[in-house]
Amino acid sequence: MNTIFDISPRTAAEFDDDSFWKVLEERHPEERGRRAAKSKFYWQRSLPQVDLVVTMYVSPDKDRCGVFLGRNEKLGAVDVAERVRPHAVRLSEMLKLDPAVSSAEFPFMSEWQVNCFAADNWPAMSDWLTTEASRFERALVGLAV
């Protein structure tokens, strides 16, 4: 029985990604022109000056969204971890990243624990994602990675 008090876990497949990304586009229309790729769970911002992409993502089944350096072969954003490794300490200092959030595959990651299914969180999520992506971009361009 589905009631307003039903707190059963929802699956990622149930996430209304089209509506979420529409909120992001409405609040941040400049992102549309910078988009390198988009899928159900992520949006990549192109950084052509450094051949990288910053990936904004939602992980609704884990109640989080985040930003990390992604891969995109079409744009030359390959071997990202290896390319950024010489700048790892400085980049982590600049971004004040929590090492517990990152992994070997994605060494530079920022996350926010938030209920992604709650549509009233979407404006704040889209603002946070674009702010974080901009912080990543400034750091990467500043280091001339």
PDB file of C-alpha atoms in Angstrom:
ATOM      1  CA  MET A   1       0.000   0.000   0.000  1.00  0.00           C
ATOM      2  CA  ASN A   2       1.430   3.372  -0.993  1.00  0.00           C
ATOM      3  CA  THR A   3       0.735   6.127   1.515  1.00  0.00           C
ATOM      4  CA  ILE A   4       2.397   9.421   2.251  1.00  0.00           C
ATOM      5  CA  PHE A   5       4.025   7.648   5.190  1.00  0.00           C
ATOM      6  CA  ASP A   6       5.505   4.876   3.053  1.00  0.00           C
ATOM      7  CA  ILE A   7       9.275   5.155   3.465  1.00  0.00           C
ATOM      8  CA  SER A   8      10.218   2.096   1.449  1.00  0.00           C
ATOM      9  CA  PRO A   9      13.447   2.546  -0.528  1.00  0.00           C
ATOM     10  CA  ARG A  10      13.079   3.748  -4.086  1.00  0.00           C
ATOM     11  CA  THR A  11      15.229   2.595  -6.942  1.00  0.00           C
ATOM     12  CA  ALA A  12      17.309   4.809  -9.199  1.00  0.00           C
ATOM     13  CA  ALA A  13      15.099   3.746 -12.125  1.00  0.00           C
ATOM     14  CA  GLU A  14      12.205   5.610 -10.471  1.00  0.00           C
ATOM     15  CA  PHE A  15      14.102   8.931 -10.467  1.00  0.00           C
ATOM     16  CA  ASP A  16      12.539  11.564 -12.735  1.00  0.00           C
ATOM     17  CA  ASP A  17      15.800  12.593 -14.365  1.00  0.00           C
ATOM     18  CA  ASP A  18      14.208  14.572 -17.200  1.00  0.00           C
ATOM     19  CA  SER A  19      12.488  16.852 -14.703  1.00  0.00           C
ATOM     20  CA  PHE A  20      15.610  17.189 -12.554  1.00  0.00           C
ATOM     21  CA  TRP A  21      17.877  18.166 -15.476  1.00  0.00           C
ATOM     22  CA  LYS A  22      15.166  20.556 -16.680  1.00  0.00           C
ATOM     23  CA  VAL A  23      15.380  22.334 -13.308  1.00  0.00           C
ATOM     24  CA  LEU A  24      19.152  22.577 -13.693  1.00  0.00           C
ATOM     25  CA  GLU A  25      18.792  24.013 -17.214  1.00  0.00           C
ATOM     26  CA  GLU A  26      16.143  26.517 -16.123  1.00  0.00           C
ATOM     27  CA  ARG A  27      18.212  27.747 -13.186  1.00  0.00           C
ATOM     28  CA  HIS A  28      21.522  27.658 -15.071  1.00  0.00           C
ATOM     29  CA  PRO A  29      20.817  28.124 -18.798  1.00  0.00           C
ATOM     30  CA  GLU A  30      24.521  28.649 -19.522  1.00  0.00           C
ATOM     31  CA  GLU A  31      25.089  24.950 -18.761  1.00  0.00           C
ATOM     32  CA  ARG A  32      23.138  23.898 -21.855  1.00  0.00           C
ATOM     33  CA  GLY A  33      25.785  25.401 -24.154  1.00  0.00           C
ATOM     34  CA  ARG A  34      28.643  23.901 -22.168  1.00  0.00           C
ATOM     35  CA  ARG A  35      27.180  20.391 -22.008  1.00  0.00           C
ATOM     36  CA  ALA A  36      29.471  17.727 -23.422  1.00  0.00           C
ATOM     37  CA  ALA A  37      27.244  14.763 -22.568  1.00  0.00           C
ATOM     38  CA  LYS A  38      24.132  13.950 -20.574  1.00  0.00           C
ATOM     39  CA  SER A  39      22.566  10.739 -19.367  1.00  0.00           C
ATOM     40  CA  LYS A  40      19.973   9.747 -16.810  1.00  0.00           C
ATOM     41  CA  PHE A  41      22.380  10.259 -13.914  1.00  0.00           C
ATOM     42  CA  TYR A  42      25.050  12.685 -15.093  1.00  0.00           C
ATOM     43  CA  TRP A  43      25.751  15.895 -16.969  1.00  0.00           C
ATOM     44  CA  GLN A  44      29.231  16.649 -18.241  1.00  0.00           C
ATOM     45  CA  ARG A  45      30.520  20.202 -18.543  1.00  0.00           C
ATOM     46  CA  SER A  46      33.179  20.591 -21.227  1.00  0.00           C
ATOM     47  CA  LEU A  47      36.501  22.248 -20.372  1.00  0.00           C
ATOM     48  CA  PRO A  48      38.083  22.426 -23.845  1.00  0.00           C
ATOM     49  CA  GLN A  49      41.007  24.556 -22.689  1.00  0.00           C
ATOM     50  CA  VAL A  50      42.329  21.616 -20.631  1.00  0.00           C
ATOM     51  CA  ASP A  51      40.745  18.682 -22.521  1.00  0.00           C
ATOM     52  CA  LEU A  52      38.731  17.605 -19.495  1.00  0.00           C
ATOM     53  CA  VAL A  53      35.119  17.342 -18.434  1.00  0.00           C
ATOM     54  CA  VAL A  54      33.623  17.995 -15.037  1.00  0.00           C
ATOM     55  CA  THR A  55      30.837  15.541 -14.355  1.00  0.00           C
ATOM     56  CA  MET A  56      27.854  16.512 -12.236  1.00  0.00           C
ATOM     57  CA  TYR A  57      25.865  13.466 -11.132  1.00  0.00           C
ATOM     58  CA  VAL A  58      22.920  12.297  -9.109  1.00  0.00           C
ATOM     59  CA  SER A  59      22.794   8.982  -7.301  1.00  0.00           C
ATOM     60  CA  PRO A  60      19.192   8.912  -6.093  1.00  0.00           C
ATOM     61  CA  ASP A  61      19.275   5.408  -4.654  1.00  0.00           C
ATOM     62  CA  LYS A  62      22.230   6.457  -2.441  1.00  0.00           C
ATOM     63  CA  ASP A  63      20.760   9.854  -1.522  1.00  0.00           C
ATOM     64  CA  ARG A  64      23.605  11.893  -2.941  1.00  0.00           C
ATOM     65  CA  CYS A  65      24.755  14.063  -5.767  1.00  0.00           C
ATOM     66  CA  GLY A  66      28.267  15.097  -6.641  1.00  0.00           C
ATOM     67  CA  VAL A  67      30.956  16.350  -8.957  1.00  0.00           C
ATOM     68  CA  PHE A  68      34.059  14.607 -10.257  1.00  0.00           C
ATOM     69  CA  LEU A  69      36.502  14.703 -13.152  1.00  0.00           C
ATOM     70  CA  GLY A  70      34.973  12.507 -15.810  1.00  0.00           C
ATOM     71  CA  ARG A  71      36.046  10.849 -19.034  1.00  0.00           C
ATOM     72  CA  ASN A  72      34.905  11.726 -22.512  1.00  0.00           C
ATOM     73  CA  GLU A  73      36.953  10.332 -25.406  1.00  0.00           C
ATOM     74  CA  LYS A  74      35.341  12.621 -27.982  1.00  0.00           C
ATOM     75  CA  LEU A  75      36.722  15.634 -26.130  1.00  0.00           C
ATOM     76  CA  GLY A  76      40.128  14.174 -25.316  1.00  0.00           C
ATOM     77  CA  ALA A  77      39.248  13.736 -21.659  1.00  0.00           C
ATOM     78  CA  VAL A  78      41.058  10.419 -21.285  1.00  0.00           C
ATOM     79  CA  ASP A  79      43.583   9.139 -18.754  1.00  0.00           C
ATOM     80  CA  VAL A  80      42.211  11.781 -16.425  1.00  0.00           C
ATOM     81  CA  ALA A  81      43.614  10.392 -13.152  1.00  0.00           C
ATOM     82  CA  GLU A  82      47.076   9.986 -14.675  1.00  0.00           C
ATOM     83  CA  ARG A  83      47.056  13.454 -16.258  1.00  0.00           C
ATOM     84  CA  VAL A  84      45.986  15.149 -13.056  1.00  0.00           C
ATOM     85  CA  ARG A  85      48.206  13.090 -10.725  1.00  0.00           C
ATOM     86  CA  PRO A  86      51.146  15.591 -10.840  1.00  0.00           C
ATOM     87  CA  HIS A  87      48.746  18.256  -9.572  1.00  0.00           C
ATOM     88  CA  ALA A  88      46.916  16.022  -7.098  1.00  0.00           C
ATOM     89  CA  VAL A  89      48.134  17.568  -3.848  1.00  0.00           C
ATOM     90  CA  ARG A  90      47.598  21.149  -4.978  1.00  0.00           C
ATOM     91  CA  LEU A  91      44.208  20.365  -6.539  1.00  0.00           C
ATOM     92  CA  SER A  92      42.993  18.614  -3.387  1.00  0.00           C
ATOM     93  CA  GLU A  93      44.166  21.573  -1.293  1.00  0.00           C
ATOM     94  CA  MET A  94      42.446  24.088  -3.578  1.00  0.00           C
ATOM     95  CA  LEU A  95      39.180  22.147  -3.627  1.00  0.00           C
ATOM     96  CA  LYS A  96      39.355  21.035   0.036  1.00  0.00           C
ATOM     97  CA  LEU A  97      38.208  17.552  -0.947  1.00  0.00           C
ATOM     98  CA  ASP A  98      37.466  14.791   1.521  1.00  0.00           C
ATOM     99  CA  PRO A  99      39.766  11.862   0.611  1.00  0.00           C
ATOM    100  CA  ALA A 100      37.169   9.421   1.992  1.00  0.00           C
ATOM    101  CA  VAL A 101      34.798  10.404  -0.833  1.00  0.00           C
ATOM    102  CA  SER A 102      37.275   9.841  -3.661  1.00  0.00           C
ATOM    103  CA  SER A 103      38.520   6.588  -5.153  1.00  0.00           C
ATOM    104  CA  ALA A 104      41.437   5.404  -7.295  1.00  0.00           C
ATOM    105  CA  GLU A 105      39.241   5.624 -10.390  1.00  0.00           C
ATOM    106  CA  PHE A 106      37.855   9.052  -9.446  1.00  0.00           C
ATOM    107  CA  PRO A 107      40.494  10.696  -7.240  1.00  0.00           C
ATOM    108  CA  PHE A 108      38.837  14.119  -7.201  1.00  0.00           C
ATOM    109  CA  MET A 109      35.238  13.953  -6.066  1.00  0.00           C
ATOM    110  CA  SER A 110      32.882  16.098  -4.049  1.00  0.00           C
ATOM    111  CA  GLU A 111      29.554  14.784  -2.737  1.00  0.00           C
ATOM    112  CA  TRP A 112      26.477  16.062  -0.989  1.00  0.00           C
ATOM    113  CA  GLN A 113      24.155  13.727   0.946  1.00  0.00           C
ATOM    114  CA  VAL A 114      20.640  14.758  -0.071  1.00  0.00           C
ATOM    115  CA  ASN A 115      17.297  13.157  -0.862  1.00  0.00           C
ATOM    116  CA  CYS A 116      17.346  13.279  -4.680  1.00  0.00           C
ATOM    117  CA  PHE A 117      13.747  12.087  -4.946  1.00  0.00           C
ATOM    118  CA  ALA A 118      12.402  15.167  -3.159  1.00  0.00           C
ATOM    119  CA  ALA A 119      11.674  17.617  -5.982  1.00  0.00           C
ATOM    120  CA  ASP A 120      11.788  20.521  -3.546  1.00  0.00           C
ATOM    121  CA  ASN A 121      15.528  19.750  -3.133  1.00  0.00           C
ATOM    122  CA  TRP A 122      16.212  20.054  -6.867  1.00  0.00           C
ATOM    123  CA  PRO A 123      16.794  23.821  -7.030  1.00  0.00           C
ATOM    124  CA  ALA A 124      19.375  23.619  -4.227  1.00  0.00           C
ATOM    125  CA  MET A 125      20.939  20.517  -5.780  1.00  0.00           C
ATOM    126  CA  SER A 126      21.282  22.144  -9.193  1.00  0.00           C
ATOM    127  CA  ASP A 127      22.781  25.277  -7.605  1.00  0.00           C
ATOM    128  CA  TRP A 128      25.222  23.208  -5.546  1.00  0.00           C
ATOM    129  CA  LEU A 129      26.238  21.071  -8.551  1.00  0.00           C
ATOM    130  CA  THR A 130      26.945  24.053 -10.792  1.00  0.00           C
ATOM    131  CA  THR A 131      28.808  25.878  -8.004  1.00  0.00           C
ATOM    132  CA  GLU A 132      30.981  22.824  -7.366  1.00  0.00           C
ATOM    133  CA  ALA A 133      31.576  22.311 -11.096  1.00  0.00           C
ATOM    134  CA  SER A 134      32.703  25.930 -11.333  1.00  0.00           C
ATOM    135  CA  ARG A 135      35.082  25.471  -8.399  1.00  0.00           C
ATOM    136  CA  PHE A 136      36.580  22.433 -10.149  1.00  0.00           C
ATOM    137  CA  GLU A 137      36.848  24.345 -13.399  1.00  0.00           C
ATOM    138  CA  ARG A 138      38.620  27.335 -11.814  1.00  0.00           C
ATOM    139  CA  ALA A 139      41.084  25.043 -10.059  1.00  0.00           C
ATOM    140  CA  LEU A 140      41.849  23.015 -13.184  1.00  0.00           C
ATOM    141  CA  VAL A 141      42.260  26.026 -15.456  1.00  0.00           C
ATOM    142  CA  GLY A 142      44.348  27.773 -12.789  1.00  0.00           C
ATOM    143  CA  LEU A 143      46.709  24.807 -12.628  1.00  0.00           C
ATOM    144  CA  ALA A 144      46.809  24.538 -16.432  1.00  0.00           C
ATOM    145  CA  VAL A 145      46.454  20.768 -16.118  1.00  0.00           C
TER     146      VAL A 145
END
